[in-house]
Amino acid sequence: MSVDTVSGEGLRAAMVDQLIADHANKGLTMRPEVETALRVVPRHLFTPDARLEEAYCAEEAVVTKRVSDEAVSSVSAPWLIAEMLGQAADAFDGEMYARHVLEIGSGGYNAALLRELVGPSGSVTTVDIDPDVTDRATACLAAAGYDDVTVVCADAEQPIPPSRLYDLIIVTVGAWDIPPAWTEQLVEHGTLVVPLRTFGMTRSWALCREGDRLVSRSQRLCGFVSMRGAGAHDMRYVDVAEGVHLRLDEGQQVDPGTVGGLLSQPPVQVWAGAGLPPRTVLADLDLWLAARITDAGQQFLVLSAQQEAVDAGLVVPAWRFGTPATLHDGAFCYRSTLRWTDDAFDLGARAHGSDAAAAGGRMVEHMRAWLDAGSPSPVLQVLPADTPDGDLPAGTVLDKRHSRLVLTFTPA
Ligand SMILES: C[S@@+](CC[C@H](N)C(=O)[O-])C[C@H]1O[C@@H](n2cnc3c(N)ncnc32)[C@H](O)[C@@H]1O
């Protein structure tokens, strides 16, 4: 066995090279300080039960704990960690040095990367609700030589003792809401990076504190294990056909039989007839559709499907892990897979039901409006739950338990 195989150095270098290439493919540039940290921290020491190749696989998380088959803890996927650290570093214009950071959700690896980024005069505290995870993180951090990370076992829904402020709070578990503790523990102009579910779709938002509100600086498509404890929020899947599901957010009701019945009716395909500019971020379009459909008073849903259902032609979703859909006026409609025209991709909608053509037409109208507006990206503002309607900025309002979210769109 070569030294390289034992230490993982070669695999780590290859992983970082791949992450840089992935960034470039998405039109992103990895910050040098993030790259340096990724090159230095021995990820395999935080995944001792995984093979070296798994530890250094850029795309995959390494699951470290399951409860009844459900993954409840993992060392997150390198691509996602790199993008979220990039969001944080961007929010500070690259000045991460000497920052004080709270990480919510511990695995040890991200805390070690943060330790590298903030340097000896900064600090890193990591909190996890699960003592198995904090014990494991403590042991892995010690083995990798990061003894100066503070590891706390607590439910991060509440303020983390000792009471103090942080420049950066980075949440590494899927949240449904922003509890007041997170805003209150941030310094003014501090940054919260959080994978937040809105309209059933999760994005990692970098939010800057401005008084009692948070305003987004960037967002990225992502997926995470769900928050446990007092902030846990159910997401349910209902089957509407063999291998076809609707993902329902808390409180959403839908009759699966109705949607299943509509899906069994012949489809109508409608095209937007618009060539997509290169590098269009369709995740932004999906939030636009969610906002526009909600503003129009129609029911917004998220469709997901097994590969077998797609192969069988039961559904043709744009993205089988979560595609915008709507149920309205006796028709079920969703964003369908792209088509290649002579020189560009085109957007489409697939609809079933009594007035399927009209439903598909409405959805592609929203798509055209987004393209005509310059493919704008979403901007999120988070305000306290008791903010009166009159004090809300203009935009699509989504009420959560602790906060009022307002989504707007600005041209890229
Ligand atoms: C994806 S893992 C964290 C990955 C880690 N940051 C790393 O270095 O890769 C998510 C963690 O969040 C934790 N968690 C879930 N709910 C929590 C809560 N309410 N408070 C604190 N931690 C929580 C889980 O126990 C799990 O260990």
PDB file of N, CA and C in Angstrom, residues 181-274:
ATOM      1  N   ALA A 181     -33.600  32.773  18.022  1.00  0.00           N
ATOM      2  CA  ALA A 181     -32.267  32.618  18.612  1.00  0.00           C
ATOM      3  C   ALA A 181     -31.172  32.861  17.582  1.00  0.00           C
ATOM      4  N   TRP A 182     -31.394  32.474  16.332  1.00  0.00           N
ATOM      5  CA  TRP A 182     -30.330  32.601  15.335  1.00  0.00           C
ATOM      6  C   TRP A 182     -30.076  34.067  15.004  1.00  0.00           C
ATOM      7  N   THR A 183     -31.146  34.825  14.802  1.00  0.00           N
ATOM      8  CA  THR A 183     -30.959  36.255  14.500  1.00  0.00           C
ATOM      9  C   THR A 183     -30.361  36.965  15.713  1.00  0.00           C
ATOM     10  N   GLU A 184     -30.875  36.601  16.902  1.00  0.00           N
ATOM     11  CA  GLU A 184     -30.417  37.295  18.117  1.00  0.00           C
ATOM     12  C   GLU A 184     -28.947  37.008  18.428  1.00  0.00           C
ATOM     13  N   GLN A 185     -28.436  35.843  18.008  1.00  0.00           N
ATOM     14  CA  GLN A 185     -27.024  35.538  18.323  1.00  0.00           C
ATOM     15  C   GLN A 185     -26.063  36.006  17.234  1.00  0.00           C
ATOM     16  N   LEU A 186     -26.583  36.743  16.255  1.00  0.00           N
ATOM     17  CA  LEU A 186     -25.725  37.287  15.189  1.00  0.00           C
ATOM     18  C   LEU A 186     -25.397  38.737  15.468  1.00  0.00           C
ATOM     19  N   VAL A 187     -24.160  39.157  15.208  1.00  0.00           N
ATOM     20  CA  VAL A 187     -23.837  40.583  15.296  1.00  0.00           C
ATOM     21  C   VAL A 187     -24.562  41.318  14.161  1.00  0.00           C
ATOM     22  N   GLU A 188     -24.738  42.630  14.311  1.00  0.00           N
ATOM     23  CA  GLU A 188     -25.297  43.431  13.222  1.00  0.00           C
ATOM     24  C   GLU A 188     -24.391  43.259  11.986  1.00  0.00           C
ATOM     25  N   HIS A 189     -24.987  43.031  10.831  1.00  0.00           N
ATOM     26  CA  HIS A 189     -24.288  42.749   9.566  1.00  0.00           C
ATOM     27  C   HIS A 189     -23.591  41.389   9.560  1.00  0.00           C
ATOM     28  N   GLY A 190     -23.846  40.586  10.605  1.00  0.00           N
ATOM     29  CA  GLY A 190     -23.346  39.210  10.590  1.00  0.00           C
ATOM     30  C   GLY A 190     -24.139  38.396   9.568  1.00  0.00           C
ATOM     31  N   THR A 191     -23.641  37.176   9.310  1.00  0.00           N
ATOM     32  CA  THR A 191     -24.240  36.343   8.249  1.00  0.00           C
ATOM     33  C   THR A 191     -24.753  35.030   8.808  1.00  0.00           C
ATOM     34  N   LEU A 192     -25.946  34.667   8.356  1.00  0.00           N
ATOM     35  CA  LEU A 192     -26.512  33.344   8.638  1.00  0.00           C
ATOM     36  C   LEU A 192     -26.580  32.590   7.317  1.00  0.00           C
ATOM     37  N   VAL A 193     -25.901  31.448   7.252  1.00  0.00           N
ATOM     38  CA  VAL A 193     -26.029  30.590   6.066  1.00  0.00           C
ATOM     39  C   VAL A 193     -26.883  29.407   6.489  1.00  0.00           C
ATOM     40  N   VAL A 194     -28.014  29.204   5.792  1.00  0.00           N
ATOM     41  CA  VAL A 194     -28.976  28.206   6.268  1.00  0.00           C
ATOM     42  C   VAL A 194     -29.702  27.529   5.104  1.00  0.00           C
ATOM     43  N   PRO A 195     -29.736  26.188   5.128  1.00  0.00           N
ATOM     44  CA  PRO A 195     -30.565  25.480   4.152  1.00  0.00           C
ATOM     45  C   PRO A 195     -32.028  25.562   4.599  1.00  0.00           C
ATOM     46  N   LEU A 196     -32.801  26.378   3.929  1.00  0.00           N
ATOM     47  CA  LEU A 196     -34.163  26.695   4.385  1.00  0.00           C
ATOM     48  C   LEU A 196     -35.172  26.208   3.347  1.00  0.00           C
ATOM     49  N   ARG A 197     -36.231  25.570   3.850  1.00  0.00           N
ATOM     50  CA  ARG A 197     -37.273  25.059   2.955  1.00  0.00           C
ATOM     51  C   ARG A 197     -38.352  26.113   2.778  1.00  0.00           C
ATOM     52  N   THR A 198     -38.552  26.538   1.539  1.00  0.00           N
ATOM     53  CA  THR A 198     -39.678  27.425   1.233  1.00  0.00           C
ATOM     54  C   THR A 198     -40.451  26.782   0.097  1.00  0.00           C
ATOM     55  N   PHE A 199     -41.759  26.793   0.170  1.00  0.00           N
ATOM     56  CA  PHE A 199     -42.626  26.179  -0.850  1.00  0.00           C
ATOM     57  C   PHE A 199     -42.218  24.718  -1.112  1.00  0.00           C
ATOM     58  N   GLY A 200     -41.698  24.029  -0.100  1.00  0.00           N
ATOM     59  CA  GLY A 200     -41.310  22.627  -0.277  1.00  0.00           C
ATOM     60  C   GLY A 200     -39.970  22.448  -0.965  1.00  0.00           C
ATOM     61  N   MET A 201     -39.244  23.557  -1.224  1.00  0.00           N
ATOM     62  CA  MET A 201     -37.951  23.448  -1.919  1.00  0.00           C
ATOM     63  C   MET A 201     -36.859  24.064  -1.040  1.00  0.00           C
ATOM     64  N   THR A 202     -35.727  23.344  -0.927  1.00  0.00           N
ATOM     65  CA  THR A 202     -34.668  23.813  -0.025  1.00  0.00           C
ATOM     66  C   THR A 202     -33.557  24.505  -0.805  1.00  0.00           C
ATOM     67  N   ARG A 203     -33.150  25.657  -0.304  1.00  0.00           N
ATOM     68  CA  ARG A 203     -31.998  26.385  -0.843  1.00  0.00           C
ATOM     69  C   ARG A 203     -31.108  26.778   0.331  1.00  0.00           C
ATOM     70  N   SER A 204     -29.799  26.796   0.096  1.00  0.00           N
ATOM     71  CA  SER A 204     -28.898  27.352   1.101  1.00  0.00           C
ATOM     72  C   SER A 204     -28.855  28.864   0.886  1.00  0.00           C
ATOM     73  N   TRP A 205     -29.394  29.610   1.845  1.00  0.00           N
ATOM     74  CA  TRP A 205     -29.442  31.073   1.743  1.00  0.00           C
ATOM     75  C   TRP A 205     -28.323  31.666   2.592  1.00  0.00           C
ATOM     76  N   ALA A 206     -27.616  32.641   2.067  1.00  0.00           N
ATOM     77  CA  ALA A 206     -26.714  33.460   2.888  1.00  0.00           C
ATOM     78  C   ALA A 206     -27.478  34.738   3.187  1.00  0.00           C
ATOM     79  N   LEU A 207     -27.772  34.948   4.477  1.00  0.00           N
ATOM     80  CA  LEU A 207     -28.631  36.067   4.904  1.00  0.00           C
ATOM     81  C   LEU A 207     -27.829  36.996   5.806  1.00  0.00           C
ATOM     82  N   CYS A 208     -27.936  38.279   5.558  1.00  0.00           N
ATOM     83  CA  CYS A 208     -27.190  39.259   6.358  1.00  0.00           C
ATOM     84  C   CYS A 208     -28.136  39.930   7.345  1.00  0.00           C
ATOM     85  N   ARG A 209     -27.712  40.066   8.597  1.00  0.00           N
ATOM     86  CA  ARG A 209     -28.574  40.709   9.602  1.00  0.00           C
ATOM     87  C   ARG A 209     -28.572  42.230   9.416  1.00  0.00           C
ATOM     88  N   GLU A 210     -29.787  42.779   9.274  1.00  0.00           N
ATOM     89  CA  GLU A 210     -29.961  44.235   9.233  1.00  0.00           C
ATOM     90  C   GLU A 210     -31.022  44.565  10.265  1.00  0.00           C
ATOM     91  N   GLY A 211     -30.586  44.880  11.482  1.00  0.00           N
ATOM     92  CA  GLY A 211     -31.546  45.135  12.567  1.00  0.00           C
ATOM     93  C   GLY A 211     -32.266  43.849  12.923  1.00  0.00           C
ATOM     94  N   ASP A 212     -33.631  43.913  12.906  1.00  0.00           N
ATOM     95  CA  ASP A 212     -34.366  42.706  13.297  1.00  0.00           C
ATOM     96  C   ASP A 212     -34.702  41.832  12.090  1.00  0.00           C
ATOM     97  N   ARG A 213     -34.168  42.192  10.899  1.00  0.00           N
ATOM     98  CA  ARG A 213     -34.459  41.370   9.723  1.00  0.00           C
ATOM     99  C   ARG A 213     -33.190  40.809   9.108  1.00  0.00           C
ATOM    100  N   LEU A 214     -33.389  39.810   8.269  1.00  0.00           N
ATOM    101  CA  LEU A 214     -32.284  39.198   7.534  1.00  0.00           C
ATOM    102  C   LEU A 214     -32.569  39.381   6.049  1.00  0.00           C
ATOM    103  N   VAL A 215     -31.541  39.706   5.271  1.00  0.00           N
ATOM    104  CA  VAL A 215     -31.716  39.931   3.831  1.00  0.00           C
ATOM    105  C   VAL A 215     -30.704  39.054   3.098  1.00  0.00           C
ATOM    106  N   SER A 216     -31.183  38.356   2.058  1.00  0.00           N
ATOM    107  CA  SER A 216     -30.295  37.380   1.414  1.00  0.00           C
ATOM    108  C   SER A 216     -29.285  38.044   0.492  1.00  0.00           C
ATOM    109  N   ARG A 217     -28.106  37.406   0.436  1.00  0.00           N
ATOM    110  CA  ARG A 217     -27.030  37.818  -0.472  1.00  0.00           C
ATOM    111  C   ARG A 217     -26.860  36.818  -1.607  1.00  0.00           C
ATOM    112  N   SER A 218     -27.162  35.538  -1.328  1.00  0.00           N
ATOM    113  CA  SER A 218     -26.999  34.497  -2.346  1.00  0.00           C
ATOM    114  C   SER A 218     -27.829  33.288  -1.931  1.00  0.00           C
ATOM    115  N   GLN A 219     -28.059  32.402  -2.875  1.00  0.00           N
ATOM    116  CA  GLN A 219     -28.720  31.133  -2.554  1.00  0.00           C
ATOM    117  C   GLN A 219     -28.267  30.059  -3.530  1.00  0.00           C
ATOM    118  N   ARG A 220     -28.255  28.825  -3.022  1.00  0.00           N
ATOM    119  CA  ARG A 220     -27.808  27.681  -3.823  1.00  0.00           C
ATOM    120  C   ARG A 220     -28.755  26.505  -3.594  1.00  0.00           C
ATOM    121  N   LEU A 221     -28.926  25.727  -4.637  1.00  0.00           N
ATOM    122  CA  LEU A 221     -29.716  24.500  -4.532  1.00  0.00           C
ATOM    123  C   LEU A 221     -29.004  23.527  -3.594  1.00  0.00           C
ATOM    124  N   CYS A 222     -29.757  22.881  -2.695  1.00  0.00           N
ATOM    125  CA  CYS A 222     -29.101  21.929  -1.790  1.00  0.00           C
ATOM    126  C   CYS A 222     -30.115  20.969  -1.185  1.00  0.00           C
ATOM    127  N   GLY A 223     -29.624  19.970  -0.493  1.00  0.00           N
ATOM    128  CA  GLY A 223     -30.476  19.048   0.249  1.00  0.00           C
ATOM    129  C   GLY A 223     -29.759  18.656   1.531  1.00  0.00           C
ATOM    130  N   PHE A 224     -30.512  18.461   2.605  1.00  0.00           N
ATOM    131  CA  PHE A 224     -29.913  18.146   3.903  1.00  0.00           C
ATOM    132  C   PHE A 224     -30.813  17.216   4.693  1.00  0.00           C
ATOM    133  N   VAL A 225     -30.232  16.516   5.676  1.00  0.00           N
ATOM    134  CA  VAL A 225     -31.083  15.814   6.635  1.00  0.00           C
ATOM    135  C   VAL A 225     -31.890  16.875   7.385  1.00  0.00           C
ATOM    136  N   SER A 226     -33.075  16.462   7.874  1.00  0.00           N
ATOM    137  CA  SER A 226     -33.994  17.441   8.462  1.00  0.00           C
ATOM    138  C   SER A 226     -33.663  17.730   9.921  1.00  0.00           C
ATOM    139  N   MET A 227     -34.000  18.938  10.313  1.00  0.00           N
ATOM    140  CA  MET A 227     -33.855  19.389  11.698  1.00  0.00           C
ATOM    141  C   MET A 227     -34.644  18.470  12.637  1.00  0.00           C
ATOM    142  N   ARG A 228     -34.060  18.170  13.783  1.00  0.00           N
ATOM    143  CA  ARG A 228     -34.774  17.422  14.818  1.00  0.00           C
ATOM    144  C   ARG A 228     -35.062  18.372  15.986  1.00  0.00           C
ATOM    145  N   GLY A 229     -35.771  17.897  16.979  1.00  0.00           N
ATOM    146  CA  GLY A 229     -36.029  18.704  18.168  1.00  0.00           C
ATOM    147  C   GLY A 229     -37.204  19.644  17.981  1.00  0.00           C
ATOM    148  N   ALA A 230     -37.180  20.764  18.722  1.00  0.00           N
ATOM    149  CA  ALA A 230     -38.344  21.660  18.752  1.00  0.00           C
ATOM    150  C   ALA A 230     -38.625  22.293  17.386  1.00  0.00           C
ATOM    151  N   GLY A 231     -37.609  22.377  16.528  1.00  0.00           N
ATOM    152  CA  GLY A 231     -37.802  23.020  15.212  1.00  0.00           C
ATOM    153  C   GLY A 231     -38.121  22.029  14.104  1.00  0.00           C
ATOM    154  N   ALA A 232     -38.372  20.760  14.458  1.00  0.00           N
ATOM    155  CA  ALA A 232     -38.639  19.742  13.425  1.00  0.00           C
ATOM    156  C   ALA A 232     -39.964  20.033  12.723  1.00  0.00           C
ATOM    157  N   HIS A 233     -39.979  19.856  11.424  1.00  0.00           N
ATOM    158  CA  HIS A 233     -41.217  20.066  10.651  1.00  0.00           C
ATOM    159  C   HIS A 233     -41.350  18.983   9.617  1.00  0.00           C
ATOM    160  N   ASP A 234     -42.490  18.370   9.641  1.00  0.00           N
ATOM    161  CA  ASP A 234     -42.715  17.224   8.758  1.00  0.00           C
ATOM    162  C   ASP A 234     -42.817  17.611   7.298  1.00  0.00           C
ATOM    163  N   MET A 235     -42.255  16.752   6.480  1.00  0.00           N
ATOM    164  CA  MET A 235     -42.529  16.837   5.052  1.00  0.00           C
ATOM    165  C   MET A 235     -43.090  15.459   4.707  1.00  0.00           C
ATOM    166  N   ARG A 236     -44.262  15.433   4.086  1.00  0.00           N
ATOM    167  CA  ARG A 236     -44.884  14.141   3.796  1.00  0.00           C
ATOM    168  C   ARG A 236     -44.865  13.882   2.298  1.00  0.00           C
ATOM    169  N   TYR A 237     -44.803  12.613   1.956  1.00  0.00           N
ATOM    170  CA  TYR A 237     -44.928  12.228   0.547  1.00  0.00           C
ATOM    171  C   TYR A 237     -46.240  11.470   0.395  1.00  0.00           C
ATOM    172  N   VAL A 238     -47.059  11.851  -0.582  1.00  0.00           N
ATOM    173  CA  VAL A 238     -48.249  11.037  -0.872  1.00  0.00           C
ATOM    174  C   VAL A 238     -48.088  10.468  -2.276  1.00  0.00           C
ATOM    175  N   ASP A 239     -48.475   9.191  -2.420  1.00  0.00           N
ATOM    176  CA  ASP A 239     -48.361   8.519  -3.722  1.00  0.00           C
ATOM    177  C   ASP A 239     -49.564   8.895  -4.576  1.00  0.00           C
ATOM    178  N   VAL A 240     -49.309   9.301  -5.806  1.00  0.00           N
ATOM    179  CA  VAL A 240     -50.430   9.630  -6.702  1.00  0.00           C
ATOM    180  C   VAL A 240     -50.487   8.664  -7.886  1.00  0.00           C
ATOM    181  N   ALA A 241     -49.428   7.918  -8.113  1.00  0.00           N
ATOM    182  CA  ALA A 241     -49.398   6.861  -9.132  1.00  0.00           C
ATOM    183  C   ALA A 241     -48.191   6.008  -8.785  1.00  0.00           C
ATOM    184  N   GLU A 242     -48.030   4.882  -9.459  1.00  0.00           N
ATOM    185  CA  GLU A 242     -46.907   3.983  -9.164  1.00  0.00           C
ATOM    186  C   GLU A 242     -45.576   4.733  -9.342  1.00  0.00           C
ATOM    187  N   GLY A 243     -44.886   5.003  -8.240  1.00  0.00           N
ATOM    188  CA  GLY A 243     -43.583   5.669  -8.320  1.00  0.00           C
ATOM    189  C   GLY A 243     -43.661   7.180  -8.507  1.00  0.00           C
ATOM    190  N   VAL A 244     -44.856   7.744  -8.371  1.00  0.00           N
ATOM    191  CA  VAL A 244     -45.019   9.208  -8.520  1.00  0.00           C
ATOM    192  C   VAL A 244     -45.603   9.758  -7.214  1.00  0.00           C
ATOM    193  N   HIS A 245     -44.960  10.804  -6.693  1.00  0.00           N
ATOM    194  CA  HIS A 245     -45.347  11.311  -5.369  1.00  0.00           C
ATOM    195  C   HIS A 245     -45.520  12.828  -5.405  1.00  0.00           C
ATOM    196  N   LEU A 246     -46.300  13.309  -4.440  1.00  0.00           N
ATOM    197  CA  LEU A 246     -46.325  14.751  -4.175  1.00  0.00           C
ATOM    198  C   LEU A 246     -45.658  14.950  -2.825  1.00  0.00           C
ATOM    199  N   ARG A 247     -44.795  15.975  -2.762  1.00  0.00           N
ATOM    200  CA  ARG A 247     -44.114  16.295  -1.507  1.00  0.00           C
ATOM    201  C   ARG A 247     -44.901  17.417  -0.854  1.00  0.00           C
ATOM    202  N   LEU A 248     -45.465  17.135   0.288  1.00  0.00           N
ATOM    203  CA  LEU A 248     -46.336  18.121   0.937  1.00  0.00           C
ATOM    204  C   LEU A 248     -45.643  18.729   2.140  1.00  0.00           C
ATOM    205  N   ASP A 249     -45.663  20.049   2.186  1.00  0.00           N
ATOM    206  CA  ASP A 249     -45.093  20.757   3.322  1.00  0.00           C
ATOM    207  C   ASP A 249     -46.134  20.742   4.432  1.00  0.00           C
ATOM    208  N   GLU A 250     -45.661  21.118   5.644  1.00  0.00           N
ATOM    209  CA  GLU A 250     -46.556  21.076   6.795  1.00  0.00           C
ATOM    210  C   GLU A 250     -47.864  21.833   6.506  1.00  0.00           C
ATOM    211  N   GLY A 251     -48.972  21.214   6.838  1.00  0.00           N
ATOM    212  CA  GLY A 251     -50.261  21.881   6.688  1.00  0.00           C
ATOM    213  C   GLY A 251     -50.886  21.718   5.309  1.00  0.00           C
ATOM    214  N   GLN A 252     -50.119  21.297   4.311  1.00  0.00           N
ATOM    215  CA  GLN A 252     -50.690  21.174   2.964  1.00  0.00           C
ATOM    216  C   GLN A 252     -51.569  19.935   2.882  1.00  0.00           C
ATOM    217  N   GLN A 253     -52.720  20.077   2.261  1.00  0.00           N
ATOM    218  CA  GLN A 253     -53.631  18.955   2.092  1.00  0.00           C
ATOM    219  C   GLN A 253     -53.896  18.765   0.611  1.00  0.00           C
ATOM    220  N   VAL A 254     -53.894  17.526   0.173  1.00  0.00           N
ATOM    221  CA  VAL A 254     -54.278  17.249  -1.204  1.00  0.00           C
ATOM    222  C   VAL A 254     -54.842  15.840  -1.244  1.00  0.00           C
ATOM    223  N   ASP A 255     -55.835  15.638  -2.104  1.00  0.00           N
ATOM    224  CA  ASP A 255     -56.420  14.302  -2.225  1.00  0.00           C
ATOM    225  C   ASP A 255     -55.632  13.531  -3.284  1.00  0.00           C
ATOM    226  N   PRO A 256     -54.834  12.523  -2.866  1.00  0.00           N
ATOM    227  CA  PRO A 256     -54.007  11.815  -3.844  1.00  0.00           C
ATOM    228  C   PRO A 256     -54.836  11.163  -4.945  1.00  0.00           C
ATOM    229  N   GLY A 257     -56.065  10.726  -4.587  1.00  0.00           N
ATOM    230  CA  GLY A 257     -56.933  10.090  -5.585  1.00  0.00           C
ATOM    231  C   GLY A 257     -57.277  11.055  -6.705  1.00  0.00           C
ATOM    232  N   THR A 258     -57.505  12.318  -6.352  1.00  0.00           N
ATOM    233  CA  THR A 258     -57.854  13.325  -7.368  1.00  0.00           C
ATOM    234  C   THR A 258     -56.693  13.493  -8.350  1.00  0.00           C
ATOM    235  N   VAL A 259     -55.475  13.661  -7.801  1.00  0.00           N
ATOM    236  CA  VAL A 259     -54.312  13.872  -8.674  1.00  0.00           C
ATOM    237  C   VAL A 259     -54.046  12.611  -9.494  1.00  0.00           C
ATOM    238  N   GLY A 260     -54.154  11.427  -8.839  1.00  0.00           N
ATOM    239  CA  GLY A 260     -53.952  10.169  -9.561  1.00  0.00           C
ATOM    240  C   GLY A 260     -54.935  10.032 -10.711  1.00  0.00           C
ATOM    241  N   GLY A 261     -56.199  10.398 -10.452  1.00  0.00           N
ATOM    242  CA  GLY A 261     -57.224  10.323 -11.498  1.00  0.00           C
ATOM    243  C   GLY A 261     -56.895  11.250 -12.658  1.00  0.00           C
ATOM    244  N   LEU A 262     -56.418  12.454 -12.333  1.00  0.00           N
ATOM    245  CA  LEU A 262     -56.066  13.414 -13.399  1.00  0.00           C
ATOM    246  C   LEU A 262     -54.880  12.892 -14.208  1.00  0.00           C
ATOM    247  N   LEU A 263     -53.873  12.332 -13.486  1.00  0.00           N
ATOM    248  CA  LEU A 263     -52.669  11.841 -14.185  1.00  0.00           C
ATOM    249  C   LEU A 263     -52.999  10.722 -15.174  1.00  0.00           C
ATOM    250  N   SER A 264     -54.075   9.981 -14.901  1.00  0.00           N
ATOM    251  CA  SER A 264     -54.428   8.875 -15.800  1.00  0.00           C
ATOM    252  C   SER A 264     -55.119   9.394 -17.073  1.00  0.00           C
ATOM    253  N   GLN A 265     -55.452  10.682 -17.095  1.00  0.00           N
ATOM    254  CA  GLN A 265     -56.050  11.250 -18.317  1.00  0.00           C
ATOM    255  C   GLN A 265     -54.939  11.651 -19.292  1.00  0.00           C
ATOM    256  N   PRO A 266     -55.259  11.709 -20.600  1.00  0.00           N
ATOM    257  CA  PRO A 266     -54.203  11.984 -21.590  1.00  0.00           C
ATOM    258  C   PRO A 266     -53.516  13.325 -21.323  1.00  0.00           C
ATOM    259  N   PRO A 267     -52.199  13.386 -21.503  1.00  0.00           N
ATOM    260  CA  PRO A 267     -51.486  14.636 -21.224  1.00  0.00           C
ATOM    261  C   PRO A 267     -51.589  15.637 -22.370  1.00  0.00           C
ATOM    262  N   VAL A 268     -51.454  16.897 -21.998  1.00  0.00           N
ATOM    263  CA  VAL A 268     -51.296  17.962 -22.999  1.00  0.00           C
ATOM    264  C   VAL A 268     -49.937  18.598 -22.731  1.00  0.00           C
ATOM    265  N   GLN A 269     -49.114  18.686 -23.762  1.00  0.00           N
ATOM    266  CA  GLN A 269     -47.784  19.287 -23.608  1.00  0.00           C
ATOM    267  C   GLN A 269     -47.814  20.693 -24.198  1.00  0.00           C
ATOM    268  N   VAL A 270     -47.345  21.658 -23.425  1.00  0.00           N
ATOM    269  CA  VAL A 270     -47.302  23.053 -23.900  1.00  0.00           C
ATOM    270  C   VAL A 270     -45.856  23.528 -23.798  1.00  0.00           C
ATOM    271  N   TRP A 271     -45.379  24.238 -24.816  1.00  0.00           N
ATOM    272  CA  TRP A 271     -43.991  24.732 -24.805  1.00  0.00           C
ATOM    273  C   TRP A 271     -43.970  26.252 -24.690  1.00  0.00           C
ATOM    274  N   ALA A 272     -42.938  26.745 -24.016  1.00  0.00           N
ATOM    275  CA  ALA A 272     -42.816  28.208 -23.867  1.00  0.00           C
ATOM    276  C   ALA A 272     -42.336  28.844 -25.170  1.00  0.00           C
ATOM    277  N   GLY A 273     -41.633  28.067 -25.990  1.00  0.00           N
ATOM    278  CA  GLY A 273     -41.137  28.619 -27.264  1.00  0.00           C
ATOM    279  C   GLY A 273     -40.067  29.666 -27.034  1.00  0.00           C
ATOM    280  N   ALA A 274     -39.236  29.429 -26.031  1.00  0.00           N
ATOM    281  CA  ALA A 274     -38.204  30.422 -25.701  1.00  0.00           C
ATOM    282  C   ALA A 274     -36.863  29.726 -25.563  1.00  0.00           C
TER     283      ALA A 274
END
